[in-house]
mmCIF file with all atom_site columns, C-alpha atoms in Angstrom:
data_model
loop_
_atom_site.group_PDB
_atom_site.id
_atom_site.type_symbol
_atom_site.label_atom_id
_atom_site.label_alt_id
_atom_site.label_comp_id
_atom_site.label_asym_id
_atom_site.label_entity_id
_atom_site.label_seq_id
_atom_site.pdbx_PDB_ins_code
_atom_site.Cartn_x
_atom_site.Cartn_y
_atom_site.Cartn_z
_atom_site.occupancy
_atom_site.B_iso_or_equiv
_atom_site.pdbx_formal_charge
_atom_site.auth_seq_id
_atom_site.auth_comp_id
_atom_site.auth_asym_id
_atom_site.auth_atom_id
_atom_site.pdbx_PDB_model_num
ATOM 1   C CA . UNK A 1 1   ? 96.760  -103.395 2.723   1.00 0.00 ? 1   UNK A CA 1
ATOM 2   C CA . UNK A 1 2   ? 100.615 -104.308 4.100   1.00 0.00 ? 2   UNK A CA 1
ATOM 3   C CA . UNK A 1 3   ? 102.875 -102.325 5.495   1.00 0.00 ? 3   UNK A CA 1
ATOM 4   C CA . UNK A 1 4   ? 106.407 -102.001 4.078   1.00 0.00 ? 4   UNK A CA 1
ATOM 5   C CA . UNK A 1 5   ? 108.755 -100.821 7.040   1.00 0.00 ? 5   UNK A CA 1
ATOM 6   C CA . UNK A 1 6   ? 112.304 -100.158 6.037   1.00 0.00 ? 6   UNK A CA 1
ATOM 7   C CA . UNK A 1 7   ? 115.603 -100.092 7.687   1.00 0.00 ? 7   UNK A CA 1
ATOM 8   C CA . UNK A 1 8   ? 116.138 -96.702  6.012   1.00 0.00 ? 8   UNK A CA 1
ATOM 9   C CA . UNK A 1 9   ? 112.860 -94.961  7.485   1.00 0.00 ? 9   UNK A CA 1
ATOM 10  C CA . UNK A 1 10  ? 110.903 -95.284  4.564   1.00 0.00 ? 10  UNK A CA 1
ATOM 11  C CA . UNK A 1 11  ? 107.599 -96.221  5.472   1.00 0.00 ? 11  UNK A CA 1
ATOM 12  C CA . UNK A 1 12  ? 105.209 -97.366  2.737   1.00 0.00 ? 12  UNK A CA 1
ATOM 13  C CA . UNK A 1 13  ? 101.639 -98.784  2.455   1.00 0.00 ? 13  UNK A CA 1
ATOM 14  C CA . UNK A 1 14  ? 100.794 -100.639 -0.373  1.00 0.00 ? 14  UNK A CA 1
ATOM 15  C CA . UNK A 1 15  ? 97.755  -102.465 -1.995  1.00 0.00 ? 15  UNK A CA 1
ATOM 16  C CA . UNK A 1 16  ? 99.995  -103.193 -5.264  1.00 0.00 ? 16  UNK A CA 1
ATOM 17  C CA . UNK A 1 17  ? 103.376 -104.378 -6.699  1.00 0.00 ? 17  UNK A CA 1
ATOM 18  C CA . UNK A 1 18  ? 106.119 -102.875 -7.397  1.00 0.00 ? 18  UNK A CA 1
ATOM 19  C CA . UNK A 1 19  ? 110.172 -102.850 -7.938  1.00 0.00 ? 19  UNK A CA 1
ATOM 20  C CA . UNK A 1 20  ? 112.054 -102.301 -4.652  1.00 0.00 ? 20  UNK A CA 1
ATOM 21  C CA . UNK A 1 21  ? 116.069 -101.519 -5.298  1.00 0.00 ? 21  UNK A CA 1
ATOM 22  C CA . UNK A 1 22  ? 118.745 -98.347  -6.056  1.00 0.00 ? 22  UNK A CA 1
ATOM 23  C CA . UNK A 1 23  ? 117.108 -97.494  -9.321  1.00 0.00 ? 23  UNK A CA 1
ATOM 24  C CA . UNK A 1 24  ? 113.943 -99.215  -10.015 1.00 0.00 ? 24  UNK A CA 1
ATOM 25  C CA . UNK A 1 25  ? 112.173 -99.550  -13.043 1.00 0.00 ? 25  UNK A CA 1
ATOM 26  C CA . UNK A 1 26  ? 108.661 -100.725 -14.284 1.00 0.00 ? 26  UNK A CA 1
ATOM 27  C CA . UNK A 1 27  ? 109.820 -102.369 -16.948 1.00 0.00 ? 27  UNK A CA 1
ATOM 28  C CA . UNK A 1 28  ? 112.678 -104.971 -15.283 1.00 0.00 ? 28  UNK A CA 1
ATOM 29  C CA . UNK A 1 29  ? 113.386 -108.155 -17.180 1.00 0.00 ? 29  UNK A CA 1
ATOM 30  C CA . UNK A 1 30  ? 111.549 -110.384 -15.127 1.00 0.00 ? 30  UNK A CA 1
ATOM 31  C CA . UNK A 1 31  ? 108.517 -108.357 -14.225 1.00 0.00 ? 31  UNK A CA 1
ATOM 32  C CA . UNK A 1 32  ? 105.210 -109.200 -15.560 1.00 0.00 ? 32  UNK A CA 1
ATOM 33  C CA . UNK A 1 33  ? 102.697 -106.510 -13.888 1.00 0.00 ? 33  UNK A CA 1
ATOM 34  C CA . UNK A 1 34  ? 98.958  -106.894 -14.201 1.00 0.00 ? 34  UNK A CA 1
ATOM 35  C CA . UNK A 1 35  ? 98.985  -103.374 -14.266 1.00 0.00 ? 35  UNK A CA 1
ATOM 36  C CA . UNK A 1 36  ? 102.511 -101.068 -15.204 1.00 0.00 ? 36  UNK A CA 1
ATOM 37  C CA . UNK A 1 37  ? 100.864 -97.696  -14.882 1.00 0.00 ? 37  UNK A CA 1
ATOM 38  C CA . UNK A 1 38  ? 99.921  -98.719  -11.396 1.00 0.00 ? 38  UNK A CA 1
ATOM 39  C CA . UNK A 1 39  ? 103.060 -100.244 -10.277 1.00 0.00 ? 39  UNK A CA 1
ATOM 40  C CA . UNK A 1 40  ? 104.987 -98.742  -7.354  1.00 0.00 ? 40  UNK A CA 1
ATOM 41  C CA . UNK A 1 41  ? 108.635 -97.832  -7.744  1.00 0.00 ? 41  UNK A CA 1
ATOM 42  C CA . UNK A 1 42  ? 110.874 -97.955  -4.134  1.00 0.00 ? 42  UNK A CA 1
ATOM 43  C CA . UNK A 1 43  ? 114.391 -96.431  -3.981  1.00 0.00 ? 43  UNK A CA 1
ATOM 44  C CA . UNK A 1 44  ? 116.517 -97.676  -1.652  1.00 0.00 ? 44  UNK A CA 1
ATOM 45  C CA . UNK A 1 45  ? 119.873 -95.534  -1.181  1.00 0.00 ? 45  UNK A CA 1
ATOM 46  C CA . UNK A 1 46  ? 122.952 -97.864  -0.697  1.00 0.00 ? 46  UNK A CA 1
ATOM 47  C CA . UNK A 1 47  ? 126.277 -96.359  -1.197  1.00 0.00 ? 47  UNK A CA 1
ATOM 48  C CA . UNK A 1 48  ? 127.955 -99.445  -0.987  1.00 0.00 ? 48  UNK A CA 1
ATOM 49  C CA . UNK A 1 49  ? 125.553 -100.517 -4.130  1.00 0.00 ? 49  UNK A CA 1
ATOM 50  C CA . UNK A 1 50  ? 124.968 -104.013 -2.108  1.00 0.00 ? 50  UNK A CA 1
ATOM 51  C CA . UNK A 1 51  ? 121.006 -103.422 -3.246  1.00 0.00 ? 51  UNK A CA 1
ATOM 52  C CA . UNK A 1 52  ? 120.416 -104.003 -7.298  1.00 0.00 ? 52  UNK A CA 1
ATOM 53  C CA . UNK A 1 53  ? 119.019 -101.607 -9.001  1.00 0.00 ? 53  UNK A CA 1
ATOM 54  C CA . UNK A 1 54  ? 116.328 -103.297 -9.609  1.00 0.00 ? 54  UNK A CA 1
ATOM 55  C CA . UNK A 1 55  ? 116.654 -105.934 -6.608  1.00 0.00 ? 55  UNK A CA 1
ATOM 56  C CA . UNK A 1 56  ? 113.109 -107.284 -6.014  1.00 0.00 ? 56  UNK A CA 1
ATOM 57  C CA . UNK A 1 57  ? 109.538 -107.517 -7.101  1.00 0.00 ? 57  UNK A CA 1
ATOM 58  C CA . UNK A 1 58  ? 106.847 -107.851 -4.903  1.00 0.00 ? 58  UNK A CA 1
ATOM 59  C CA . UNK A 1 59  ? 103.060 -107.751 -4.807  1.00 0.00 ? 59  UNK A CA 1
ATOM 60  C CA . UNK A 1 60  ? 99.893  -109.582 -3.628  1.00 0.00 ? 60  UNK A CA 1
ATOM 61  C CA . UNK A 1 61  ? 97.533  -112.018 -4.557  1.00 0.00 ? 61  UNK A CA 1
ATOM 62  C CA . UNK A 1 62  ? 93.893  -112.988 -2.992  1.00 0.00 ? 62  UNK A CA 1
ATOM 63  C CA . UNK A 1 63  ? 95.300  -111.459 0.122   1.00 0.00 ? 63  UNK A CA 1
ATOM 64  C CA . UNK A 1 64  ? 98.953  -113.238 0.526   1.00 0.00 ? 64  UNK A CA 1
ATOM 65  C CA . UNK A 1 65  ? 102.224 -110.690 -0.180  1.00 0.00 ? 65  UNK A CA 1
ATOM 66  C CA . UNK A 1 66  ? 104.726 -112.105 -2.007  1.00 0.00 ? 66  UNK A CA 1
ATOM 67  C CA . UNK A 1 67  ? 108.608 -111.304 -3.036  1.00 0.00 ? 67  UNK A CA 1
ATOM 68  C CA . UNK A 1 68  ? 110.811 -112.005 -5.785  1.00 0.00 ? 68  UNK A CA 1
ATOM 69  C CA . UNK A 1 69  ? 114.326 -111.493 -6.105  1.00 0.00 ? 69  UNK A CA 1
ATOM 70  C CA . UNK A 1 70  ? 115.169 -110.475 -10.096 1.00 0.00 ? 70  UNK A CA 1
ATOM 71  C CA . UNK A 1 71  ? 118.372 -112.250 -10.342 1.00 0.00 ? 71  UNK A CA 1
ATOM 72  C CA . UNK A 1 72  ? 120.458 -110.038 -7.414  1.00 0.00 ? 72  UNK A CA 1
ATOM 73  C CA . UNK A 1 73  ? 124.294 -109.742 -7.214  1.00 0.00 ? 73  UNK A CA 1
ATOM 74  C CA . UNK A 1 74  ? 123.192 -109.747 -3.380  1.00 0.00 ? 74  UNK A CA 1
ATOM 75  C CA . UNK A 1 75  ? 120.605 -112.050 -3.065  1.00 0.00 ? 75  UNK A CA 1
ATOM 76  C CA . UNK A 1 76  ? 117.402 -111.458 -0.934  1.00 0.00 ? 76  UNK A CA 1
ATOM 77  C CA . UNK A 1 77  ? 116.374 -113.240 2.092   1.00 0.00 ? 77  UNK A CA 1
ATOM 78  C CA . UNK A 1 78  ? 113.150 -113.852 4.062   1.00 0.00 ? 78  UNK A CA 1
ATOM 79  C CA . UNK A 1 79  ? 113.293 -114.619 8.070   1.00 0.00 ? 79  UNK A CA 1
ATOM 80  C CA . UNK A 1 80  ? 109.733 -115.991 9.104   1.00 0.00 ? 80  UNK A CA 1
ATOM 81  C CA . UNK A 1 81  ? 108.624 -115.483 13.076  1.00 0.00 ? 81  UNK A CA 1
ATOM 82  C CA . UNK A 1 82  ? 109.190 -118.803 14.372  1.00 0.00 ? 82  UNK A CA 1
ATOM 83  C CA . UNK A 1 83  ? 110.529 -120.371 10.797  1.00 0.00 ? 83  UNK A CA 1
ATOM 84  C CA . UNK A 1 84  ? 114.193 -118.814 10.688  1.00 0.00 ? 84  UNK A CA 1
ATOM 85  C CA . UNK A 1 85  ? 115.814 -117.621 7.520   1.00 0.00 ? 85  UNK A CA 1
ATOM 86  C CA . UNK A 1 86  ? 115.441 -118.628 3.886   1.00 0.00 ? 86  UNK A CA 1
ATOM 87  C CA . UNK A 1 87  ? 117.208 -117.649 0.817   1.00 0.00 ? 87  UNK A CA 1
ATOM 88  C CA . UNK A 1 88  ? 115.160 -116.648 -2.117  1.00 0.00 ? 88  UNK A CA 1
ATOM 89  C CA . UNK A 1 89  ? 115.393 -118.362 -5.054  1.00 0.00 ? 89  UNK A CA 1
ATOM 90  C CA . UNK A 1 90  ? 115.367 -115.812 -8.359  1.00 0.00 ? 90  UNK A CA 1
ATOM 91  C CA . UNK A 1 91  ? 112.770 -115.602 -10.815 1.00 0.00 ? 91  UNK A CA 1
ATOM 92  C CA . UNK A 1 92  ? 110.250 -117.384 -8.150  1.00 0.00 ? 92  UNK A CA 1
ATOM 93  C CA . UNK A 1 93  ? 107.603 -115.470 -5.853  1.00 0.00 ? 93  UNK A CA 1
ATOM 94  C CA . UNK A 1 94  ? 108.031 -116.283 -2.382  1.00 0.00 ? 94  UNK A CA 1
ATOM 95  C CA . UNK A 1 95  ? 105.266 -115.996 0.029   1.00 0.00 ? 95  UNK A CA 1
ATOM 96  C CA . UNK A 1 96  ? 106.309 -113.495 3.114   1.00 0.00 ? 96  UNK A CA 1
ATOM 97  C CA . UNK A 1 97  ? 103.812 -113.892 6.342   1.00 0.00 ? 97  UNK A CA 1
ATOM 98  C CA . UNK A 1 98  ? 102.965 -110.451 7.807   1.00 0.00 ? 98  UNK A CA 1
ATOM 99  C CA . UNK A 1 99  ? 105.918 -110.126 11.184  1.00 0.00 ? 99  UNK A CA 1
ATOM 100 C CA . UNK A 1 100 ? 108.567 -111.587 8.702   1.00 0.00 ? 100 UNK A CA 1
ATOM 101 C CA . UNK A 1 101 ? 111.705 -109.300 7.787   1.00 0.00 ? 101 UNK A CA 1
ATOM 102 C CA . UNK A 1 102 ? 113.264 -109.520 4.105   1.00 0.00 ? 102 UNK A CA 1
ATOM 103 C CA . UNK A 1 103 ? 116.645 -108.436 3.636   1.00 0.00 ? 103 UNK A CA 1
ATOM 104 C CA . UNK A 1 104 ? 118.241 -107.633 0.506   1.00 0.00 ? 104 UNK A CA 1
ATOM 105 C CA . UNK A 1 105 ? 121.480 -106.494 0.315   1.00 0.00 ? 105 UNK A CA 1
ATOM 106 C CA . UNK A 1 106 ? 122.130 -104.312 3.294   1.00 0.00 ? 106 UNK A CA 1
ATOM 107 C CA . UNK A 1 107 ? 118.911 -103.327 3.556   1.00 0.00 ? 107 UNK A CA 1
ATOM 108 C CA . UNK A 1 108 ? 115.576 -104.628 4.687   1.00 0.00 ? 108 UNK A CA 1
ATOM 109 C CA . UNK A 1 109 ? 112.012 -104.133 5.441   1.00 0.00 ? 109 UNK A CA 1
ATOM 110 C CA . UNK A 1 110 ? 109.560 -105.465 8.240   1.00 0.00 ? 110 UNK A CA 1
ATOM 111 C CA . UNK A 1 111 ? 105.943 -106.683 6.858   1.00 0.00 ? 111 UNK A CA 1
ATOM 112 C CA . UNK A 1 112 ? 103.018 -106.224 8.790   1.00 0.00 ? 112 UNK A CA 1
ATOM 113 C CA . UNK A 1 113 ? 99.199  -106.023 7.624   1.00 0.00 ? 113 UNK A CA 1
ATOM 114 C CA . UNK A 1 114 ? 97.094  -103.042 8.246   1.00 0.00 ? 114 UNK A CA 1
#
């Protein structure tokens, strides 16, 4: 299970994927779920609409979390312990080690493993 820790407050615990942004939906261009009935929906409120509304996907597989960023006005980011920061490339799932932080838009979340 990881641990989704955002800069809003929201706390979430997932063992799934999902769409993370101001008005997520299952069905974004981009997302191919193993399993739509199952996959998680975030909201993220940003007045300043800097987050997408669908922003990112993100999920797991045999036990590594990933990201992707759906095409973003914003862009998302991913800053490794140790590693620094790295710009995510759209359309591709990026790997994110549990202590990194991704940022999208103005707003982020901390990954940890539980």
């Amino acid at each position: 299970m990881f641990v989704l820790d955002f800069s809003d407050g929201q706390h979430i615990e997932t063992m799934s994927e999902g769409v993370i942004g101001r008005n997520p939906a299952v069905h974004t261009p981009g997302t191919e779920f193993d399993d739509p009935a199952h996959a998680e929906l975030i909201t993220v409120a940003d007045d300043a609409k800097s987050v997408s509304r669908a922003h990112l996907a993100f999920g797991q597989y045999d036990g590594v979390f990933w990201v992707m960023d759906l095409g973003s006005a914003n862009g998302t980011t991913i800053t490794y312990p140790g590693d620094g920061t790295f710009a995510c490339d759209p359309n591709t799932r990026h790997e994110v080690d549990p202590g990194s932080i991704v940022r999208f838009g103005n707003a982020s979340f901390a990954l940890t493993r539980r």
